[in-house]
Coordinates of C-alpha atoms in Angstrom, one line a residue:
M1 CA 25.1 43.1 17.7
K2 CA 28.4 42.5 17.1
R3 CA 30.0 43.2 14.3
T4 CA 31.3 38.6 14.2
D5 CA 27.3 38.1 14.2
A6 CA 25.6 40.3 11.7
I7 CA 28.3 38.3 9.2
G8 CA 27.0 35.2 10.0
L9 CA 23.3 36.1 10.4
A10 CA 23.9 37.6 6.8
A11 CA 25.9 34.7 5.5
V12 CA 23.3 32.0 6.7
V13 CA 20.3 33.8 5.7
T14 CA 22.2 35.1 1.9
A15 CA 22.9 31.1 2.0
A16 CA 18.4 30.4 2.6
A17 CA 17.6 32.6 0.3
A18 CA 20.2 31.6 -2.6
A19 CA 19.0 27.8 -2.3
Y20 CA 15.2 28.7 -1.6
L21 CA 15.3 31.3 -4.8
W22 CA 17.6 28.3 -7.3
R23 CA 16.4 28.1 -10.4
L24 CA 13.1 28.4 -8.5
D25 CA 11.2 27.8 -12.1
L26 CA 12.2 24.8 -12.5
N27 CA 9.3 23.7 -10.3
G28 CA 6.4 25.3 -13.0
W29 CA 3.6 26.3 -11.3
G30 CA 3.6 24.5 -8.4
N31 CA 0.7 23.2 -6.9
G32 CA -1.7 24.7 -9.9
Y33 CA -4.6 24.1 -6.7
Y34 CA -3.2 27.6 -5.3
A35 CA -1.8 29.3 -8.7
A36 CA -4.7 29.2 -10.9
A37 CA -6.6 30.7 -6.9
A38 CA -3.5 32.8 -7.4
Q39 CA -4.7 34.1 -10.3
A40 CA -7.6 34.6 -10.4
G41 CA -6.9 36.7 -6.9
A42 CA -4.7 38.6 -9.5
Q43 CA -7.2 39.4 -11.8
D44 CA -10.4 40.4 -9.5
W45 CA -10.5 41.4 -6.3
K46 CA -14.1 39.6 -5.1
A47 CA -11.7 35.8 -6.4
F48 CA -9.3 37.8 -3.6
F49 CA -10.5 37.9 -1.3
F50 CA -12.2 34.4 -1.0
G51 CA -9.7 32.7 -2.6
S52 CA -12.2 31.9 -5.4
L53 CA -10.4 29.2 -7.6
D54 CA -11.2 31.1 -11.0
S55 CA -11.8 34.6 -11.5
G56 CA -15.7 33.4 -12.2
N57 CA -15.2 32.8 -8.6
S58 CA -17.4 29.4 -8.9
I59 CA -15.8 27.8 -5.8
T60 CA -13.2 28.6 -3.1
I61 CA -10.0 26.6 -2.5
D62 CA -11.0 24.5 1.1
K63 CA -7.9 26.7 2.6
L64 CA -8.7 30.5 4.2
P65 CA -7.0 32.7 2.0
A66 CA -4.4 34.4 3.6
S67 CA -2.2 32.5 1.2
I68 CA -2.8 33.2 -1.7
W69 CA -3.4 36.9 0.1
L70 CA 0.5 36.4 -0.9
T71 CA 0.5 35.2 -3.5
A72 CA -2.0 37.0 -5.4
I73 CA -0.7 40.4 -4.9
S74 CA 2.7 38.6 -5.8
V75 CA 0.9 37.7 -9.7
R76 CA -1.1 41.1 -9.8
L77 CA 2.9 42.9 -9.4
F78 CA 4.9 41.6 -11.6
G79 CA 2.6 39.3 -13.5
L80 CA 1.7 35.0 -13.6
S81 CA 5.0 33.3 -14.2
S82 CA 6.9 30.4 -11.9
W83 CA 9.4 33.7 -10.3
S84 CA 5.7 35.6 -9.3
L85 CA 4.2 32.9 -8.1
L86 CA 6.9 31.1 -5.9
V87 CA 9.2 33.9 -4.8
P88 CA 7.0 35.4 -2.0
H89 CA 7.3 32.1 -0.4
A90 CA 11.2 31.7 -1.1
L91 CA 11.6 35.0 1.0
L92 CA 9.4 33.6 4.1
G93 CA 12.2 30.8 3.4
A94 CA 15.2 33.1 4.2
G95 CA 12.7 34.9 7.4
T96 CA 12.6 32.0 9.3
V97 CA 15.6 31.4 9.1
A98 CA 16.6 35.0 10.8
L99 CA 13.8 34.7 13.0
T100 CA 14.6 31.0 14.1
Y101 CA 18.8 33.0 14.6
A102 CA 16.8 35.3 16.8
T103 CA 14.9 33.6 18.9
V104 CA 17.7 31.4 19.6
R105 CA 20.3 34.7 19.8
R106 CA 18.3 36.2 22.6
H107 CA 19.4 34.2 25.1
F108 CA 22.6 31.7 23.8
R109 CA 26.3 32.5 21.9
H110 CA 26.6 33.4 18.2
S111 CA 27.8 29.7 17.2
S112 CA 24.5 28.9 19.6
A113 CA 22.1 30.9 16.8
M114 CA 24.0 29.8 14.1
I115 CA 23.8 25.8 14.4
A116 CA 20.4 26.3 15.0
S117 CA 19.5 28.6 11.2
V118 CA 21.2 25.7 10.3
V119 CA 19.4 23.5 11.5
V120 CA 16.6 24.7 9.4
L121 CA 17.8 25.7 6.8
L122 CA 19.3 21.7 5.8
T123 CA 15.3 19.9 6.6
P124 CA 14.5 18.7 3.3
A125 CA 10.7 20.3 4.4
A126 CA 12.3 22.9 4.9
A127 CA 13.9 23.4 1.3
V128 CA 11.3 21.8 -1.1
M129 CA 8.1 24.3 0.4
F130 CA 10.0 26.8 1.1
R131 CA 10.2 26.8 -2.9
Y132 CA 6.5 25.8 -3.7
N133 CA 3.4 27.7 -2.8
N134 CA 1.4 25.4 -0.3
P135 CA -0.3 27.6 2.1
D136 CA 2.8 26.2 5.4
A137 CA 6.1 29.0 3.6
L138 CA 3.1 31.6 5.8
L139 CA 2.8 29.3 8.1
V140 CA 5.8 28.2 9.8
F141 CA 7.3 31.7 8.8
L142 CA 4.2 32.5 11.4
L143 CA 4.3 30.4 14.3
T144 CA 8.4 31.0 14.3
L145 CA 7.7 35.0 15.1
A146 CA 5.2 33.9 17.4
T147 CA 7.0 32.0 18.8
Y148 CA 10.2 35.0 18.9
L149 CA 7.3 36.9 20.5
M150 CA 6.8 35.3 23.1
V151 CA 10.3 35.0 24.8
R152 CA 10.3 38.4 24.2
A153 CA 7.3 38.7 26.2
S154 CA 9.4 35.5 29.3
D155 CA 12.0 38.4 29.1
D156 CA 10.2 42.0 30.3
G157 CA 6.6 40.1 30.2
R158 CA 4.9 43.5 28.2
W159 CA 1.7 43.1 26.9
R160 CA 2.4 44.2 23.5
W161 CA 4.3 40.4 22.9
V162 CA 2.1 38.4 23.4
V163 CA -1.2 40.2 22.4
G164 CA 1.3 40.7 19.4
A165 CA 1.9 37.3 19.1
G166 CA -1.7 36.1 19.2
A167 CA -2.4 37.8 15.9
V168 CA 0.0 36.5 14.8
I169 CA -1.6 33.2 15.1
G170 CA -4.8 34.3 14.5
V171 CA -2.8 35.7 11.1
G172 CA -1.8 32.1 10.6
F173 CA -5.0 30.2 11.9
L174 CA -6.5 32.4 8.0
A175 CA -3.3 30.5 6.1
K176 CA -3.9 26.7 7.5
S177 CA -7.0 27.1 10.1
A178 CA -6.9 24.9 12.4
Q179 CA -3.1 23.9 12.2
A180 CA -1.3 26.8 13.4
L181 CA -4.5 26.7 16.6
L182 CA -2.1 23.8 17.9
L183 CA 1.1 26.5 19.3
L184 CA -1.4 27.8 21.0
P185 CA -1.1 25.0 24.3
A186 CA 3.1 25.1 24.4
L187 CA 2.8 28.8 23.8
A188 CA 0.0 29.3 26.6
G189 CA 1.5 27.5 29.3
V190 CA 5.2 27.6 28.9
Y191 CA 4.6 31.5 30.0
L192 CA 0.8 31.0 32.5
Y193 CA 5.2 29.7 34.3
A194 CA 7.9 31.1 33.0
G195 CA 6.9 34.3 32.0
P196 CA 7.7 37.9 34.5
G197 CA 4.8 39.1 36.8
P198 CA 2.5 38.4 39.1
L199 CA 0.0 35.4 37.5
K200 CA -3.3 37.2 37.9
R201 CA -1.4 39.6 35.2
R202 CA 0.0 37.1 33.8
L203 CA -3.4 35.4 32.9
A204 CA -4.9 38.2 31.7
Q205 CA -2.1 38.8 29.2
L206 CA -3.0 35.9 27.9
V207 CA -6.9 36.5 27.3
A208 CA -5.7 39.7 25.5
G209 CA -3.7 37.2 23.4
M210 CA -6.4 35.0 23.2
A211 CA -8.6 38.0 22.1
A212 CA -6.0 38.4 19.5
V213 CA -6.6 35.4 18.1
V214 CA -10.0 35.1 17.7
A215 CA -10.4 38.9 16.3
M216 CA -7.7 38.5 13.5
A217 CA -8.8 34.7 12.8
M218 CA -13.3 35.2 12.9
W219 CA -12.8 38.6 10.7
W220 CA -12.9 36.8 8.0
I221 CA -15.0 34.4 8.4
L222 CA -17.8 36.6 10.2
I223 CA -17.9 38.4 7.1
A224 CA -17.3 35.6 4.2
Q225 CA -20.2 33.4 5.7
A226 CA -22.8 36.5 6.6
T227 CA -22.1 37.6 2.6
P228 CA -25.7 35.5 0.3
P229 CA -24.5 32.4 -0.9
D230 CA -25.0 34.0 -4.8
E231 CA -22.6 37.0 -3.9
R232 CA -20.3 34.9 -3.4
P233 CA -19.0 31.5 -4.7
Y234 CA -19.2 28.4 -3.4
A235 CA -17.0 26.9 0.1
G236 CA -14.8 25.1 -1.3
G237 CA -14.0 21.5 0.1
S238 CA -17.5 21.6 1.9
F239 CA -21.2 19.5 1.7
T240 CA -23.1 23.0 2.5
N241 CA -21.6 25.7 0.9
S242 CA -21.0 26.3 4.6
F243 CA -16.7 28.2 5.4
V244 CA -17.7 26.8 8.7
E245 CA -17.9 23.5 7.5
V246 CA -15.1 23.4 5.6
L247 CA -13.0 24.8 9.2
L248 CA -14.0 21.9 10.9
R249 CA -14.2 19.5 8.8
Q250 CA -11.5 19.9 5.8
N251 CA -9.3 21.2 8.2
G252 CA -10.7 20.5 11.8
L253 CA -11.5 17.9 13.6
G254 CA -12.2 16.4 10.3
R255 CA -8.8 16.4 8.6
I256 CA -7.2 15.1 11.7
L257 CA -10.2 12.1 13.0
G258 CA -9.8 11.2 9.3
E259 CA -13.4 12.3 8.2
A260 CA -12.1 13.8 5.9
G261 CA -11.9 13.8 2.1
G262 CA -8.5 13.5 -0.3
G263 CA -4.3 13.2 0.8
T264 CA -2.1 11.5 -0.5
P265 CA -1.9 8.4 -2.5
G266 CA -0.3 5.6 -0.2
Q267 CA -0.1 8.0 3.1
S268 CA -1.8 4.2 5.1
A269 CA 1.8 3.2 4.5
A270 CA 2.6 4.9 6.9
P271 CA -0.6 4.2 10.2
P272 CA -0.5 6.6 12.4
G273 CA 1.3 5.6 16.0
P274 CA 3.7 6.8 17.8
L275 CA 6.9 6.4 15.9
R276 CA 5.2 7.2 12.7
L277 CA 7.1 9.8 11.9
I278 CA 10.3 8.3 12.0
Q279 CA 9.5 4.6 11.8
Y280 CA 9.3 5.4 7.7
S281 CA 11.6 6.8 5.6
S282 CA 9.5 8.3 3.3
F283 CA 7.8 9.9 6.1
G284 CA 10.9 10.5 7.9
S285 CA 13.4 11.7 5.9
Q286 CA 11.5 15.0 5.1
G287 CA 12.0 16.5 8.6
A288 CA 12.6 13.5 12.0
W289 CA 16.5 13.2 10.9
L290 CA 16.7 14.9 14.4
L291 CA 14.1 14.5 16.3
P292 CA 15.3 11.7 19.0
A293 CA 18.1 14.1 19.5
A294 CA 16.7 16.6 20.3
I295 CA 13.7 15.1 22.5
L296 CA 17.2 12.9 24.3
L297 CA 18.9 16.7 24.5
L298 CA 15.6 18.8 25.7
L299 CA 15.3 16.1 28.8
A300 CA 18.5 16.1 29.4
T301 CA 19.3 19.9 29.3
L302 CA 16.4 19.8 31.9
V303 CA 18.0 18.0 34.5
Y304 CA 21.4 20.2 33.6
L305 CA 18.4 22.9 35.1
R306 CA 16.0 21.7 37.3
H307 CA 17.5 24.5 39.6
Q308 CA 17.6 27.3 37.9
Q309 CA 14.8 29.9 39.0
R310 CA 11.8 29.5 37.8
L311 CA 12.6 32.9 35.3
D312 CA 15.6 31.7 33.4
P313 CA 15.5 33.1 30.6
R314 CA 17.0 30.0 28.6
R315 CA 15.3 27.2 29.4
A316 CA 11.5 28.9 28.9
T317 CA 13.3 29.2 25.3
L318 CA 13.7 25.8 25.6
L319 CA 10.3 25.1 26.3
F320 CA 8.3 26.9 23.7
A321 CA 10.7 25.1 21.1
G322 CA 9.9 21.9 22.9
G323 CA 6.2 23.0 23.8
W324 CA 5.2 23.6 19.6
L325 CA 7.5 20.6 19.1
L326 CA 5.4 18.5 21.4
C327 CA 2.5 19.3 20.3
Y328 CA 2.5 19.2 16.7
A329 CA 5.0 15.8 16.5
A330 CA 1.9 14.6 18.9
V331 CA -0.9 15.7 16.5
F332 CA 1.3 14.7 13.0
S333 CA 2.1 11.3 14.2
F334 CA -1.6 9.9 16.1
M335 CA -3.8 11.6 13.5
G336 CA -6.2 9.5 11.3
G337 CA -6.4 11.5 8.6
V338 CA -5.4 13.2 5.9
I339 CA -1.7 14.2 6.7
H340 CA 1.2 15.0 4.0
P341 CA 5.1 14.1 4.7
Y342 CA 5.9 18.2 4.2
Y343 CA 4.0 18.6 6.6
L344 CA 7.2 18.1 8.5
I345 CA 8.2 21.7 8.2
A346 CA 6.4 22.7 10.8
L347 CA 9.0 20.8 12.9
A348 CA 11.9 22.8 11.6
P349 CA 12.4 25.7 13.5
P350 CA 11.5 23.9 17.4
I351 CA 14.0 21.2 16.5
A352 CA 16.7 23.6 16.0
I353 CA 16.8 26.1 18.7
I354 CA 16.6 22.9 21.3
V355 CA 19.8 22.0 18.8
G356 CA 20.9 24.5 19.1
G357 CA 20.3 25.6 22.9
T358 CA 21.0 22.7 24.2
W359 CA 24.8 22.3 22.5
E360 CA 25.6 25.2 24.0
I361 CA 24.1 24.6 27.0
L362 CA 25.1 20.5 28.0
R363 CA 28.8 21.6 26.3
P364 CA 30.4 22.8 30.5
A365 CA 27.9 19.3 32.0
Q366 CA 30.5 17.0 29.7
R367 CA 32.6 16.8 32.0
W368 CA 30.2 14.1 33.2
L369 CA 30.1 11.0 32.1
P370 CA 26.4 10.8 32.1
Y371 CA 26.3 14.0 30.4
R372 CA 28.2 12.3 27.9
I373 CA 26.4 9.1 27.7
V374 CA 23.4 11.4 27.0
L375 CA 25.0 13.3 23.9
S376 CA 26.5 10.1 22.5
L377 CA 23.1 8.8 22.3
A378 CA 21.7 11.9 21.3
V379 CA 24.7 11.6 17.7
L380 CA 24.0 7.9 18.1
A381 CA 20.3 7.6 17.3
S382 CA 20.6 10.0 14.9
G383 CA 23.1 8.3 12.7
I384 CA 21.3 4.9 12.4
I385 CA 18.0 7.3 11.3
A386 CA 20.6 8.5 8.9
F387 CA 21.7 5.8 8.5
G388 CA 18.2 3.7 8.1
Y389 CA 16.6 6.2 4.8
L390 CA 19.7 6.7 3.2
T391 CA 19.5 3.0 2.6
K392 CA 16.1 3.6 0.7
S393 CA 16.6 6.8 -0.3
S394 CA 18.9 6.0 -4.0
A395 CA 21.6 3.6 -5.4
L396 CA 23.5 5.4 -3.9
G397 CA 22.5 5.9 -0.1
P398 CA 24.1 3.1 0.3
A399 CA 26.7 4.0 1.3
F400 CA 26.9 7.5 2.3
A401 CA 24.6 5.6 4.2
M402 CA 28.0 3.4 5.6
A403 CA 30.1 7.0 5.6
V404 CA 27.7 8.5 7.8
V405 CA 28.2 4.6 9.9
A406 CA 31.9 5.4 10.4
F407 CA 31.4 9.1 11.2
C408 CA 29.1 8.2 14.0
V409 CA 31.3 5.2 15.5
I410 CA 33.9 7.9 15.8
S411 CA 32.0 11.2 17.1
C412 CA 30.5 8.6 20.3
E413 CA 33.7 8.0 20.4
L414 CA 35.4 11.3 20.8
V415 CA 32.7 11.9 23.0
V416 CA 32.3 9.1 25.7
F417 CA 35.5 8.7 26.0
R418 CA 36.0 13.6 26.2
I419 CA 39.7 13.5 24.4
R420 CA 41.0 17.6 26.1
H421 CA 43.0 18.0 23.0
R422 CA 41.6 20.6 21.1
I423 CA 42.1 19.0 17.8
A424 CA 40.0 16.0 19.0
R425 CA 37.2 18.7 20.1
R426 CA 37.4 20.0 17.2
S427 CA 37.4 16.6 15.1
A428 CA 34.4 15.6 17.2
A429 CA 32.3 18.1 16.3
C430 CA 33.3 18.0 12.9
F431 CA 31.9 14.3 12.8
I432 CA 28.8 14.9 14.8
A433 CA 27.8 17.6 12.3
A434 CA 28.8 14.8 9.7
T435 CA 26.3 12.3 11.2
C436 CA 23.8 14.8 11.8
G437 CA 24.1 16.5 8.8
L438 CA 24.9 14.6 6.1
G439 CA 21.8 12.8 5.5
P440 CA 19.5 15.7 5.0
L441 CA 22.2 17.8 3.9
L442 CA 21.7 15.4 0.4
L443 CA 17.5 15.1 0.2
S444 CA 17.6 19.1 1.2
A445 CA 20.8 19.7 -1.7
S446 CA 18.4 16.9 -4.1
A447 CA 15.3 19.0 -3.8
I448 CA 16.6 21.8 -4.8
A449 CA 18.2 20.6 -8.3
S450 CA 15.3 18.6 -8.5
P451 CA 12.2 20.5 -10.3
H452 CA 8.6 19.3 -8.2
T453 CA 5.2 19.9 -9.2
G454 CA 0.8 18.7 -7.4
V455 CA -0.4 18.2 -4.7
S456 CA 2.2 16.2 -2.5
P457 CA 6.1 17.2 -3.2
A458 CA 8.5 15.8 -1.5
A459 CA 12.2 15.8 -1.0
S460 CA 14.0 12.8 -2.2
M461 CA 17.7 11.2 -3.3
I462 CA 17.9 12.0 -6.8
G463 CA 17.7 9.7 -8.7
S464 CA 15.7 7.6 -6.6
P465 CA 11.7 6.1 -6.8
A466 CA 9.1 8.1 -9.4
I467 CA 7.2 11.2 -7.5
L468 CA 3.7 9.7 -5.5
D469 CA 1.5 12.6 -7.0
S470 CA 2.3 14.5 -9.3
P471 CA -0.2 15.2 -12.7
D472 CA 2.9 13.4 -15.0
P473 CA 1.7 10.0 -15.5
S474 CA 5.5 8.8 -16.2
L475 CA 6.3 9.9 -12.6
W476 CA 4.2 7.4 -10.8
P477 CA 5.0 4.3 -9.8
P478 CA 4.6 1.3 -11.4
G479 CA 1.4 -0.2 -10.2
N480 CA -0.5 2.8 -9.3
S481 CA -1.5 3.7 -13.1
Q482 CA -5.5 2.2 -12.0
R483 CA -5.5 3.4 -9.1
I484 CA -4.0 6.9 -9.0
R485 CA -6.6 8.8 -11.4
G486 CA -6.4 12.2 -13.7
S487 CA -8.2 15.4 -11.4
A488 CA -6.6 14.5 -8.3
L489 CA -3.4 15.4 -9.6
G490 CA -4.7 17.1 -12.5
H491 CA -3.7 15.9 -15.6
P492 CA -0.9 18.8 -18.2
A493 CA -3.0 21.4 -20.2
E494 CA -2.8 19.5 -24.0
E495 CA -1.5 22.0 -26.0
E496 CA -3.8 21.2 -28.8
V497 CA -7.1 21.8 -26.3
V498 CA -5.2 25.5 -25.3
D499 CA -4.6 26.4 -28.1
F500 CA -8.3 25.6 -29.7
L501 CA -9.5 27.6 -26.2
H502 CA -7.6 30.2 -27.2
N503 CA -9.1 31.1 -31.0
A504 CA -12.3 29.5 -30.2
A505 CA -13.5 30.9 -26.4
N506 CA -15.1 34.1 -25.8
P507 CA -12.6 35.8 -23.5
E508 CA -16.0 38.6 -22.6
T509 CA -17.8 34.6 -20.9
R510 CA -18.0 34.1 -17.2
W511 CA -16.7 31.3 -17.7
A512 CA -14.0 29.6 -21.1
A513 CA -14.4 26.0 -20.2
A514 CA -15.0 23.4 -17.7
S515 CA -13.8 20.7 -16.2
P516 CA -13.3 18.4 -13.5
G517 CA -11.5 18.2 -10.9
A518 CA -10.0 21.7 -9.7
L519 CA -5.8 20.4 -11.1
N520 CA -7.5 19.1 -14.2
A521 CA -9.4 22.8 -14.8
A522 CA -6.2 24.6 -13.4
E523 CA -3.8 23.1 -15.9
Y524 CA -5.7 25.3 -18.9
Q525 CA -7.0 27.8 -16.4
L526 CA -3.1 29.4 -15.9
N527 CA -2.5 28.2 -20.1
L528 CA -5.7 30.4 -21.2
E529 CA -5.1 33.2 -17.9
L530 CA -9.1 32.7 -18.5
P531 CA -11.2 31.4 -16.1
V532 CA -12.3 27.6 -16.3
M533 CA -14.4 26.3 -14.3
P534 CA -12.8 23.5 -12.4
V535 CA -16.8 20.6 -11.4
A536 CA -16.9 19.7 -7.8
G537 CA -13.3 21.4 -6.4
F538 CA -11.1 19.9 -5.9
N539 CA -10.8 16.0 -5.9
G540 CA -14.7 16.1 -7.5
G541 CA -16.1 15.5 -4.4
T542 CA -18.0 19.0 -3.7
P543 CA -21.4 19.6 -4.7
Y544 CA -21.3 22.2 -7.5
P545 CA -22.6 23.1 -9.9
T546 CA -25.2 20.6 -9.9
I547 CA -26.7 18.9 -12.9
S548 CA -29.3 22.1 -12.9
Q549 CA -27.5 24.5 -11.9
F550 CA -24.7 23.8 -14.2
S551 CA -27.7 23.3 -17.3
E552 CA -28.6 27.5 -16.2
Y553 CA -24.6 28.6 -17.2
I554 CA -25.2 27.0 -19.9
E555 CA -28.4 28.5 -20.9
S556 CA -27.0 32.0 -19.6
G557 CA -24.6 31.8 -21.8
Q558 CA -21.9 32.2 -19.4
I559 CA -20.1 29.2 -20.2
R560 CA -18.8 27.9 -23.8
Y561 CA -16.9 24.5 -22.9
Y562 CA -16.8 20.9 -21.4
V563 CA -13.2 19.8 -21.4
V564 CA -12.6 15.8 -20.4
R565 CA -10.7 13.3 -20.7
H566 CA -11.6 10.9 -23.8
D567 CA -11.1 7.8 -21.4
S568 CA -12.8 9.9 -18.6
Q569 CA -10.7 8.6 -15.7
D570 CA -11.1 10.8 -13.2
I571 CA -10.8 9.9 -9.1
E572 CA -12.2 7.2 -7.9
P573 CA -14.8 7.2 -5.5
E574 CA -14.4 11.0 -4.2
A575 CA -15.1 12.3 -8.3
E576 CA -19.2 10.7 -7.8
F577 CA -20.4 14.7 -8.4
A578 CA -17.5 15.0 -10.8
D579 CA -18.6 12.0 -13.4
D580 CA -22.3 12.7 -12.0
V581 CA -21.7 16.4 -14.7
T582 CA -19.7 14.6 -17.1
D583 CA -22.0 11.3 -17.1
W584 CA -24.8 14.3 -17.7
V585 CA -22.1 16.6 -20.8
R586 CA -21.5 12.9 -22.7
A587 CA -25.5 12.5 -22.6
N588 CA -26.2 15.0 -24.5
F589 CA -23.8 18.1 -26.0
V590 CA -22.0 17.0 -29.1
P591 CA -17.9 16.0 -28.3
E592 CA -15.0 16.6 -30.2
Q593 CA -12.1 14.8 -29.6
I594 CA -8.7 16.5 -29.7
G595 CA -6.0 14.9 -28.6
A596 CA -6.3 12.9 -25.6
M597 CA -9.1 15.5 -24.8
D598 CA -13.2 15.0 -26.0
V599 CA -14.2 18.9 -26.1
F600 CA -17.9 19.7 -25.7
D601 CA -19.4 22.9 -27.5
L602 CA -21.9 23.5 -25.2
R603 CA -23.9 24.5 -28.0
Q604 CA -24.2 21.9 -29.9
R605 CA -26.6 19.9 -28.0
L606 CA -27.1 16.0 -28.9
P607 CA -30.1 14.8 -31.6
K608 CA -32.8 13.7 -29.4
S609 CA -33.5 10.1 -30.7

């Protein structure tokens, strides 16, 4: 690597690390659901292996546990804090930026690789999720690594790159299940076409790579499913205590087809359709700023390279990125199940690779008017999208939107008319960068400077409308207080209740307390640093524990207190199992109101009537 290349790479990776690490404690526990599981995994090895929500091993998270393993190791080494929970994900973000650079730099100039790195860095969803403890940071890092390995495989055809990419996808499966597998058709299809060597050899390599996927993806499932139910925690997100059901229904076809529970309140405002990722500003602003431009530039580049040989490495790199983009954009556009705006982080690396690579290839083609028109259309599309997103972003948004319009008009004129003076060319590049980058920069900077909590964080301009998914009711949008209910989002832990449980709970019992819904329980568990049973799992709709099981835990002295809001608000229809347990506790035990909570001492039964 040239010295200038090394300096540029070091600069952009340092910038990424600084952005993702800056004041991480703003986000507190981040997603309390995963924070509680990491805390439990740091305290108990069984909880670590299964991804339990508490060290009493009552129930697991509704995902596979690879991301929890990473965070739990950090918590075990450095203690429980915002930093120990979130730093691993920030480092994955810096690693993703570096891998994007390395992928482009294999066959393109340093400047193209730098452009790609900056595109990832400026993606708002990346600015949020690489500072958060959801599994998406690990997933995107692994997807980028797998793509890099397949680019290497397309260079020399070595088995180790293909098998390594398969193993990486398998690990990604353990992080976020079926979402990792969406990359397989793109990687396999492009390598089958553009890989070196005879077709039979390429097919054999892909079979070996698929075997690596299966081996890395299934070893944990086989062990977890083979463990007797009474020796492991309940499989969170299932109705039959089955990890296979979690994969197929909660995180597989059920999520795509709309049969899985949960999701973002208000996601119906962005219904499935071909324009879903662009049309709705609350959705597309997270990562679709350059999506139309990337598609236009990719198509134009493929036309330009149409006479190149099959093994052309630059085209292969762009095809890998284009296949990645197509697979994920299509699924995100049309899936009818649970979807969050931050999912668009998965589009950041392929868009970045396409933008960086096509810019270099199409620069010589600008002497032909059709290619200049395509480039100006790409800039125009980015300007229109930025105008729409910024106009709706905040009180200052319209002013920034008008600035983008001005930059866009100047850019298009300079590109189409192709003024050959050096100053004009450099000005055109600057105006294009401003058109395409100002909006993402503003949202990313705002995301880094703002706190995020809850199950669906999103980047938004400072001063924008209230946060949709947060455990703090004061941040909920007006008119949603009845629809967005307690246990899905988790109410903040009442200090008086925490103090009471600190003094009254026996640390030797299996659970210090129980509470309906995983995020309610997580808030108390994280503050107590003692296990709290999340009754009925994440959304109150998992049938564990049953009333008879809960009664047995009480009789055997494994649990002492039950904590529930005094107004008894839980999630609407999905909370039936949590509501059943809560109703049974209210009917049988004496409550003590502490602040806004009812605390039931499960040794004090109501007198029989």
